[in-house]
Coordinates of C-alpha atoms in Angstrom, one line a residue:
X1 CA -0.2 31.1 8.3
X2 CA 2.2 28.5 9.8
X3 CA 2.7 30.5 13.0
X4 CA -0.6 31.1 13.6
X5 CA -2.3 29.6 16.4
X6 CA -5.7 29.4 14.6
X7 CA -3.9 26.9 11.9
X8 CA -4.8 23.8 14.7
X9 CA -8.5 25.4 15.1
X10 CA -10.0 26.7 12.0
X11 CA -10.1 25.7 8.2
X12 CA -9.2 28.5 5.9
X13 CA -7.1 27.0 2.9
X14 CA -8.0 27.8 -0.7
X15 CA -7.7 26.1 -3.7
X16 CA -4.9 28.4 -4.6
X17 CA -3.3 28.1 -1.0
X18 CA -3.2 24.1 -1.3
X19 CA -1.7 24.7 -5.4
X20 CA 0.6 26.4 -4.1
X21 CA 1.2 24.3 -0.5
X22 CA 1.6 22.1 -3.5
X23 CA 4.6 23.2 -5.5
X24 CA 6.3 23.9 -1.7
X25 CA 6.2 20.3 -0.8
X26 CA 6.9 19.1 -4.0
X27 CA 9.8 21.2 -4.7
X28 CA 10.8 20.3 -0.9
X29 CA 10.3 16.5 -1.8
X30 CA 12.5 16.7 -4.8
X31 CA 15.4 18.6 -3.4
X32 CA 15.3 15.1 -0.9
X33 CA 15.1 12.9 -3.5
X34 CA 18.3 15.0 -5.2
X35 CA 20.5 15.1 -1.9
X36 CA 19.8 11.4 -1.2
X37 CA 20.8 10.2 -4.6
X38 CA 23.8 12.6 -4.0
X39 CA 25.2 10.8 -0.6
X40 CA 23.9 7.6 -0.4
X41 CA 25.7 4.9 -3.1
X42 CA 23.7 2.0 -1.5
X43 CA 20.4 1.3 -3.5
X44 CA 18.7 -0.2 -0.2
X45 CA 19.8 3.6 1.9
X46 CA 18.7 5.3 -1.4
X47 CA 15.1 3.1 -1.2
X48 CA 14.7 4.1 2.8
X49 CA 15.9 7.9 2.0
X50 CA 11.8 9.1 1.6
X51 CA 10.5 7.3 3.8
X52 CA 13.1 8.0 7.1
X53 CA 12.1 11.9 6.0
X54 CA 8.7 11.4 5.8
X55 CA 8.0 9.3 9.2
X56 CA 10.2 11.6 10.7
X57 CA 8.2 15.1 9.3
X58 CA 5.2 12.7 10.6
X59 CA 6.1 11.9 14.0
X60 CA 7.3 15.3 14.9
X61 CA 3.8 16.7 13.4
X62 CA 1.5 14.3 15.6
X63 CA 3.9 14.7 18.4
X64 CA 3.1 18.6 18.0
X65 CA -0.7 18.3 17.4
X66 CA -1.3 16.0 19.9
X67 CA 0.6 18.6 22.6
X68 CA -1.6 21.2 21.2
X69 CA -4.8 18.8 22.3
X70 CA -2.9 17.2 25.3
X71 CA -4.7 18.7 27.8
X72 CA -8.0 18.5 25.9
X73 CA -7.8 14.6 25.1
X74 CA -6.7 14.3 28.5
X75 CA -9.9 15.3 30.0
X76 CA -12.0 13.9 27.4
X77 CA -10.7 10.4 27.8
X78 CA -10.8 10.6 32.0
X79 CA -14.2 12.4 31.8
X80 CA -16.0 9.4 29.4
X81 CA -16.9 12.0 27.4
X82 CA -17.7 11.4 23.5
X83 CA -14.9 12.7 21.7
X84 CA -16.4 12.6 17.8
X85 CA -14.6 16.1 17.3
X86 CA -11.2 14.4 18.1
X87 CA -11.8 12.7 15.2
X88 CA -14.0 14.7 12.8
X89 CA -12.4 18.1 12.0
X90 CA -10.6 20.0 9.8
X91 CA -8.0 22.8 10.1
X92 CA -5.6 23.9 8.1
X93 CA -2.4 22.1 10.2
X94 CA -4.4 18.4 9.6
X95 CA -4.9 19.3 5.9
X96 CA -2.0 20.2 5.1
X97 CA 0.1 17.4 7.0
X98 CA -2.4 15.0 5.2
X99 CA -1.5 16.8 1.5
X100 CA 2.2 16.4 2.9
X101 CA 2.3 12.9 3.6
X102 CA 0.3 12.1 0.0
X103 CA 3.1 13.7 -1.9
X104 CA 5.4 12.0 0.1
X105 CA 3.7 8.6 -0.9
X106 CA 3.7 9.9 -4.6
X107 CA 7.4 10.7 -4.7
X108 CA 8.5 8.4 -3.2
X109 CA 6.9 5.6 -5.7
X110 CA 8.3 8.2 -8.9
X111 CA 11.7 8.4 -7.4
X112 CA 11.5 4.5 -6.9
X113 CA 10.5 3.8 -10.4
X114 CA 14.2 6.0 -11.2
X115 CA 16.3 4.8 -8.9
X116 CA 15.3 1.7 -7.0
X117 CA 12.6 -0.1 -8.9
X118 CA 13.8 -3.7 -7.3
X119 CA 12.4 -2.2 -3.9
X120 CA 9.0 -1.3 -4.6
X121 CA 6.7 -4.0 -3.3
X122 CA 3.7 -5.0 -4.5
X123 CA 2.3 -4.5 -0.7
X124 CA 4.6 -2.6 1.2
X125 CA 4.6 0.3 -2.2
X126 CA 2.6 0.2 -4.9
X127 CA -0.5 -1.0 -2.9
X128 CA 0.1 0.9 0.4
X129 CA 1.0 4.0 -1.1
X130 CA -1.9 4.4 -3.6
X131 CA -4.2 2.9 -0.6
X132 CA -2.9 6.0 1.6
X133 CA -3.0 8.5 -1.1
X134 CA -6.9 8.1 -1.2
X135 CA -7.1 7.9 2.7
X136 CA -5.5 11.5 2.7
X137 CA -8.3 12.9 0.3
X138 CA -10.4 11.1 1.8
X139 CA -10.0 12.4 5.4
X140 CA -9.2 16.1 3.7
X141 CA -12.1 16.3 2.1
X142 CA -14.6 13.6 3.4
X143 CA -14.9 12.6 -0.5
X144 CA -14.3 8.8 -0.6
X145 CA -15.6 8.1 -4.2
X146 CA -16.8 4.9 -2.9
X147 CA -18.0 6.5 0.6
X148 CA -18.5 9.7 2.3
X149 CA -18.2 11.2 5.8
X150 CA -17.4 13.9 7.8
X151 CA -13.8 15.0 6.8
X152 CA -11.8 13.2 9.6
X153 CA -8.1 14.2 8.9
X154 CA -7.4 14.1 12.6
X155 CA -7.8 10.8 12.8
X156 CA -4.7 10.2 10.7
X157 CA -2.7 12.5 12.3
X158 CA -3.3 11.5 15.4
X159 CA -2.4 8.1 14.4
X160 CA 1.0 9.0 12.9
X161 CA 2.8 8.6 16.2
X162 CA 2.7 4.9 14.7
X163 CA 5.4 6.4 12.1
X164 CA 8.2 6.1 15.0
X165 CA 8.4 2.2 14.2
X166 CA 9.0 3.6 10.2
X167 CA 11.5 6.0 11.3
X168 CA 13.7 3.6 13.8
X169 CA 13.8 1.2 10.6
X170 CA 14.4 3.1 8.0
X171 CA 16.9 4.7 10.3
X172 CA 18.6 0.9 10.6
X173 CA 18.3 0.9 6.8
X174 CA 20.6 3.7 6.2
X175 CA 23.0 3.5 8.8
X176 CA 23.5 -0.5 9.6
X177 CA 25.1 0.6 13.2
X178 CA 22.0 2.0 14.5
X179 CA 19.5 -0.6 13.5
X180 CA 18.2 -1.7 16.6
X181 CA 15.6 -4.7 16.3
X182 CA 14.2 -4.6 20.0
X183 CA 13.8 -0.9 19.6
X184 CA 11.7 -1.5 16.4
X185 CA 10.2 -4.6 17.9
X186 CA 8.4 -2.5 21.0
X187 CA 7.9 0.5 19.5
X188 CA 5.7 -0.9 17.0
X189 CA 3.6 -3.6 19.6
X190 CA 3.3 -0.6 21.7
X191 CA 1.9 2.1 19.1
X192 CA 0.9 -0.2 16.2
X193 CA -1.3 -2.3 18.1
X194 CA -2.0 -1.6 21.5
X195 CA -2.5 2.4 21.3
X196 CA -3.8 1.5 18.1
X197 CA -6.5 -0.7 19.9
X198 CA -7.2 1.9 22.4
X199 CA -7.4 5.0 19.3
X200 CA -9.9 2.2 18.0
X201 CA -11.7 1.1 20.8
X202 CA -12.0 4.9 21.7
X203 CA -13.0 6.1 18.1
X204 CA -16.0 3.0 18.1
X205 CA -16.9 4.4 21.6
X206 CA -17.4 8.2 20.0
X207 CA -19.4 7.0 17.3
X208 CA -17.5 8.1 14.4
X209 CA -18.3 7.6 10.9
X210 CA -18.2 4.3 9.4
X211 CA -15.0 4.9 7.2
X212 CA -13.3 5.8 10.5
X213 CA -13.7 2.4 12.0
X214 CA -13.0 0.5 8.2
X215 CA -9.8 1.8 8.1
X216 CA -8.7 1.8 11.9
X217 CA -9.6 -2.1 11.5
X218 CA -7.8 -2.8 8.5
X219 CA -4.1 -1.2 9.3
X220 CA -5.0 -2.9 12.9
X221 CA -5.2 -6.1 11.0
X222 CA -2.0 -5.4 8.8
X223 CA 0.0 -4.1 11.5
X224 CA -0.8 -7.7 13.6
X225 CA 0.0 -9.5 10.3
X226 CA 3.4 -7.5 10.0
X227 CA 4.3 -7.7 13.4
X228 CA 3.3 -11.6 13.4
X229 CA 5.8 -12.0 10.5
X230 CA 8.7 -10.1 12.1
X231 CA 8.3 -11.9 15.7
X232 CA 8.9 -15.2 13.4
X233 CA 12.0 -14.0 11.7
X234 CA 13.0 -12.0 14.3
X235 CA 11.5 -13.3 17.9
X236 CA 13.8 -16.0 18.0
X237 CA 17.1 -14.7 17.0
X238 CA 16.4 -11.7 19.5
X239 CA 15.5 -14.7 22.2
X240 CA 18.8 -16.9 21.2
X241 CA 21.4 -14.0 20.7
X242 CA 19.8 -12.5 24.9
X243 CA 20.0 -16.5 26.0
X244 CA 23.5 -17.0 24.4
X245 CA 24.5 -13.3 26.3
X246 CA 23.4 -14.2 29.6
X247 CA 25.7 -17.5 29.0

């Protein structure tokens, strides 16, 4: 199934094929979870373990989608043409890279409650994660509870080029010698907000579903909140330690 070129094109998972996708990614998750408690001694490395796995898994699977579709988005955007497929669909690599990245959430938040309890944030964990867990079923399965819409699982996937910010800090996290601040600082203003805008502005532009829109426009506004917060702790020290360089 995984080396099939129909998994980008065509929808064919069963129950018993997601149960089962399941238990892989579980099992997969846990033997993680094992090997990081194994190497890392710091509590703060152990904390980032999941999540510099996870936003790496979901960079390289956007990165791979959106190569599959470069071409196509290509034309779409420079033709003006309404792109509501983009968006809406369902195959079996968006499904299961959304069931992927809900496990991942899940984990992550039991192996926190084990290990690394201080670190689980009201915001950043506990209401993220579960907020993110019903996205993912939500764009599987176009089931919202609350709302309903075409299933739109692309959206997110496309979107998860946004994890690179994720991955260079947890990546700083770990291993103190390659934080890099500017490279965190850009990378996020460049895919968290302005491609973000654009995946936005271009989603409103295809008429997409209403939940589409709800939930571009809030992580838009979190992401300007968070990035807000880190120019003020960060901005300046960035600013003083370049001016006190060039000196």
């Amino acid at each position: 199934l995984l080396i099939s070129s129909d998994i980008f094109e065509k929808y064919t998972l069963t129950t018993n094929d997601l149960y089962q996708y399941t238990g892989i990614f579980s099992i997969i998750l846990v033997v993680i979870c094992i090997i990081s408690k194994i190497t890392f001694t710091s509590t703060k490395s152990l904390a980032w373990s999941l999540s510099f796995v996870n936003s790496t898994v979901m960079t390289v699977v956007s990165i791979i989608y959106l190569s599959h579709y470069g071409n196509k988005l290509i034309e779409i955007v420079l033709n003006g043409d309404f792109a509501t497929d983009i968006f809406h669909n369902r195959n079996d690599y968006v499904v299961l890279a959304c069931l992927w990245f809900g496990l991942a959430n899940i984990f992550d938040i039991l192996f926190g409650l084990l290990f690394y309890p201080k670190h689980l944030d009201i915001l950043t964990a506990w209401i993220h994660h579960s907020v993110y867990l019903w996205i993912m079923y939500f764009s599987a399965t176009g089931n919202g509870f609350i709302a309903t819409a075409r299933p739109f699982s692309p959206s997110f996937v496309i979107a998860s080029i946004e994890e690179i910010p994720t991955f260079l800090l947890a990546l700083g996290s770990i291993f103190p010698s390659l934080r890099t601040d500017i490279g965190f600082g850009s990378t996020f203003f460049l895919l968290r907000i302005l491609f973000h805008i654009f995946l936005m502005s271009y989603a409103y532009y295809s008429k997409v579903d209403t939940p589409i829109m709800v939930i571009y426009s809030l992580t838009l506004t979190l992401h300007v909140n968070w990035f807000y917060t880190w120019i003020k702790k960060y901005g300046s020290k960035l600013f003083k330690s370049k001016k006190t360089n060039k000196e």
